[in-house]
Coordinates of C-alpha atoms in Angstrom, one line a residue:
Chain A
G20 CA -0.1 0.0 0.0
A21 CA 1.0 3.6 -0.4
G22 CA 1.0 4.5 3.4
V23 CA 0.4 3.2 6.8
S24 CA -2.8 1.7 7.6
Q25 CA -4.5 0.9 10.6
S26 CA -7.7 -0.9 11.8
P27 CA -10.2 -0.6 13.1
S28 CA -10.6 3.4 12.5
N29 CA -12.9 3.6 15.4
K30 CA -13.5 1.0 18.5
V31 CA -16.1 1.4 21.1
T32 CA -15.7 -1.1 24.0
E33 CA -16.8 -1.5 27.5
K34 CA -14.9 -1.3 30.6
G35 CA -13.0 -4.5 31.2
K36 CA -13.0 -5.9 27.7
D37 CA -9.8 -6.7 25.7
V38 CA -9.2 -4.9 22.4
E39 CA -6.7 -5.4 19.6
L40 CA -5.4 -2.7 17.1
R41 CA -3.9 -3.4 13.9
C42 CA -1.2 -1.4 12.0
D43 CA 0.3 -2.3 8.5
P44 CA 3.2 -0.2 8.0
I45 CA 4.9 1.0 4.7
S46 CA 6.2 -1.9 2.8
G47 CA 10.2 -2.0 3.3
H48 CA 9.8 0.2 6.3
T49 CA 11.9 -1.8 9.3
A50 CA 10.9 0.5 12.0
L51 CA 7.4 0.6 13.6
Y52 CA 6.2 2.8 16.5
W53 CA 3.1 3.1 18.5
Y54 CA 1.8 6.5 20.2
R55 CA -1.0 7.4 22.2
Q56 CA -2.6 10.7 21.9
R57 CA -5.3 11.8 24.3
L58 CA -7.7 14.5 23.7
G59 CA -5.9 18.0 23.3
Q60 CA -2.6 16.3 24.2
G61 CA 0.7 15.5 22.4
L62 CA 2.1 12.1 21.3
E63 CA 3.0 9.6 24.1
F64 CA 5.5 7.0 22.9
L65 CA 4.3 3.4 23.6
I66 CA 6.7 0.8 21.9
Y67 CA 9.1 0.8 19.0
F68 CA 10.1 -2.3 16.8
Q69 CA 13.1 -2.5 14.6
G70 CA 13.4 -5.4 12.2
N71 CA 14.2 -8.5 14.4
S72 CA 15.7 -6.6 17.3
A73 CA 14.1 -6.7 20.8
P74 CA 11.2 -4.1 20.8
D75 CA 11.7 -1.0 23.4
K76 CA 8.6 -1.4 25.4
S77 CA 9.7 1.2 28.0
G78 CA 6.6 3.5 27.1
L79 CA 3.9 1.2 27.7
P80 CA 1.8 2.6 30.7
S81 CA 0.9 -0.9 32.1
D82 CA 1.2 -4.7 31.8
R83 CA -2.4 -4.5 30.5
F84 CA -0.7 -3.3 27.2
S85 CA 1.3 -5.5 25.0
A86 CA 2.2 -5.3 21.2
E87 CA 3.7 -7.9 18.7
R88 CA 5.1 -7.6 15.3
T89 CA 5.7 -10.1 12.8
G90 CA 8.9 -9.7 11.2
E91 CA 8.8 -6.4 9.3
S92 CA 5.2 -6.3 8.6
V93 CA 1.9 -6.2 10.5
S94 CA 1.8 -5.0 14.1
T95 CA -0.8 -5.6 16.8
L96 CA -1.4 -3.5 19.9
T97 CA -3.4 -5.3 22.5
I98 CA -5.0 -3.7 25.6
Q99 CA -6.6 -6.2 28.1
R100 CA -9.2 -5.2 30.8
T101 CA -9.7 -1.8 29.2
Q102 CA -10.2 1.2 31.5
Q103 CA -11.8 4.6 30.7
E104 CA -8.4 6.2 31.0
D105 CA -7.3 4.1 27.9
S106 CA -9.7 6.1 25.7
A107 CA -7.4 7.8 23.2
V108 CA -6.3 7.8 19.7
Y109 CA -3.6 5.1 19.1
L110 CA -1.3 6.1 16.2
C111 CA 1.1 4.0 14.4
A112 CA 4.1 5.1 12.5
S113 CA 6.8 3.6 10.4
S114 CA 10.3 4.8 9.1
S115 CA 12.9 3.3 7.0
R116 CA 16.3 2.5 8.9
L117 CA 18.8 4.7 7.5
A118 CA 22.7 4.4 8.1
G119 CA 24.6 7.3 9.3
V120 CA 23.7 10.4 11.3
Y121 CA 20.5 11.5 9.5
G122 CA 17.1 11.2 11.3
E123 CA 14.6 9.1 9.4
T124 CA 11.3 10.5 8.6
Q125 CA 8.3 8.8 10.4
Y126 CA 4.9 8.5 8.4
F127 CA 1.8 7.9 10.3
G128 CA -1.3 6.1 10.0
P129 CA -4.8 7.5 10.5
G130 CA -5.0 6.2 14.1
T131 CA -7.6 4.2 15.9
R132 CA -10.1 6.2 18.1
L133 CA -10.8 4.0 21.1
L134 CA -13.6 4.9 23.4
V135 CA -14.0 2.9 26.7
L136 CA -17.4 3.3 28.2
Chain B
E6 CA 16.9 16.1 29.3
D7 CA 15.9 16.4 25.5
Q8 CA 13.0 18.7 25.1
V9 CA 10.7 20.5 22.5
T10 CA 8.5 23.4 23.1
Q11 CA 6.2 24.9 20.6
S12 CA 4.6 28.4 20.7
P13 CA 2.2 29.8 20.6
E14 CA -0.3 27.0 21.7
A15 CA -3.1 28.7 19.6
L16 CA -3.1 31.1 16.9
R17 CA -5.8 32.9 15.0
L18 CA -5.2 34.6 11.8
Q19 CA -7.3 36.4 9.1
E20 CA -7.0 35.0 5.6
G21 CA -4.0 36.4 4.0
E22 CA -2.2 37.4 7.3
S23 CA 1.2 36.0 7.3
S24 CA 2.9 34.6 10.6
S25 CA 5.4 32.1 12.1
L26 CA 5.1 29.2 14.4
N27 CA 8.1 28.6 16.7
C28 CA 9.6 25.1 17.8
S29 CA 12.5 25.4 20.5
Y30 CA 14.4 22.4 21.1
T31 CA 17.1 21.1 23.4
V32 CA 18.9 17.9 22.3
S33 CA 22.2 16.4 22.6
G34 CA 23.0 16.2 18.9
L35 CA 20.3 16.6 16.3
R36 CA 19.7 13.9 13.8
G37 CA 16.7 15.5 12.4
L38 CA 13.6 18.0 12.9
F39 CA 10.4 17.0 11.7
W40 CA 7.3 19.1 10.9
Y41 CA 3.7 17.6 10.7
R42 CA 0.3 18.7 10.1
Q43 CA -2.7 17.3 11.8
D44 CA -6.3 17.8 11.1
P45 CA -9.0 16.9 13.6
G46 CA -9.6 13.0 13.7
K47 CA -6.5 12.3 11.5
G48 CA -3.0 11.2 12.0
P49 CA -0.2 13.5 11.4
E50 CA 0.6 14.3 8.0
F51 CA 4.5 14.8 7.2
L52 CA 5.5 18.3 6.0
F53 CA 9.2 18.9 6.2
T54 CA 12.5 17.2 7.6
L55 CA 15.3 19.5 8.3
Y56 CA 18.8 18.1 9.3
S57 CA 21.3 20.9 10.0
A58 CA 21.4 24.7 10.9
G59 CA 20.8 27.0 8.1
E60 CA 18.7 24.6 6.2
E61 CA 15.4 25.9 4.7
K62 CA 12.5 23.9 3.0
E63 CA 9.4 25.3 1.1
K64 CA 6.1 23.7 0.2
E65 CA 3.3 26.0 -1.2
R66 CA 2.6 28.7 1.7
L67 CA 4.8 27.0 4.1
K68 CA 8.6 27.4 4.7
A69 CA 10.5 25.9 7.3
T70 CA 13.8 27.1 8.6
L71 CA 16.3 25.6 11.3
T72 CA 18.9 27.2 13.8
K73 CA 20.9 25.4 16.5
K74 CA 18.2 26.1 19.0
E75 CA 14.9 26.4 17.2
S76 CA 12.8 26.0 14.0
F77 CA 10.1 28.2 12.5
L78 CA 7.4 27.3 10.3
H79 CA 6.5 30.3 8.3
I80 CA 3.0 30.7 6.9
T81 CA 2.7 33.1 4.1
A82 CA -0.7 34.4 2.9
P83 CA -2.6 31.7 4.8
K84 CA -5.9 30.3 3.6
P85 CA -8.7 28.6 5.8
E86 CA -7.8 25.3 4.7
D87 CA -4.4 25.8 6.4
S88 CA -6.1 25.6 9.5
A89 CA -4.8 22.7 11.7
T90 CA -2.5 21.6 14.4
Y91 CA 1.2 21.8 13.6
L92 CA 3.5 19.4 15.3
C93 CA 7.2 19.7 15.5
A94 CA 9.4 16.4 16.5
V95 CA 13.0 16.1 16.9
Q96 CA 15.1 12.7 16.8
A97 CA 18.5 13.0 18.8
A98 CA 21.9 11.4 17.9
G99 CA 22.3 8.0 19.2
T100 CA 18.3 7.3 19.6
Y101 CA 15.5 6.2 17.7
K102 CA 13.2 7.9 19.7
Y103 CA 11.2 11.0 18.6
I104 CA 10.3 13.8 21.1
F105 CA 7.1 15.6 20.0
G106 CA 6.0 19.1 21.0
T107 CA 2.5 19.6 22.1
G108 CA 1.6 21.4 18.7
T109 CA 0.3 24.9 17.7
R110 CA -3.5 25.0 16.9
L111 CA -3.8 27.2 13.9
K112 CA -7.1 28.8 13.0
V113 CA -7.2 30.7 9.7
L114 CA -10.4 32.9 9.4
A115 CA -12.0 33.6 5.9

């Protein structure tokens, strides 16, 4: 595909239920990031995947959050036992891994808007 | 500590009234500075990447500039369709993480 895609675009769930969010990065992009954006706030880093390296999970807010990635393709973010404070937009971004000193440009998906009732 | 601060938080302009948005950063070795536009309910849309002080990039009514301490996003003769939140982010040397500012909400009135 031409860009990063995410599904579902919207998700409404009841408190205590589990949800799974999906991200398809740009083909060939080895780096994949998940962010959380609460209403009116900035982007909060959650997790980073780079190729077959161990992911950086340092941004996950609790053990209810987990994420997986298959090779350099699809990633899923799972939130177990959802709470109302989990309501936010979950954004996925991917970038190609460039050697050297230059920063890599991230490209974002449209996000999944999660509402926990 | 690496940090990004954007100002102003919100800006209202009349159509055609040029202005600038500021992104101040503190980072130990800049690998890149990135500008994004975010419309309500959508993901950030990439605008520019700047790598070194003195660099400038332009796209339509937007021009981004970079110094060793800050970046400006200049908007010339804005139109209502330029209304959005503009995000700035930096990537520091030796890291893969991006540090985002909280954005400037721009409203252009017809």
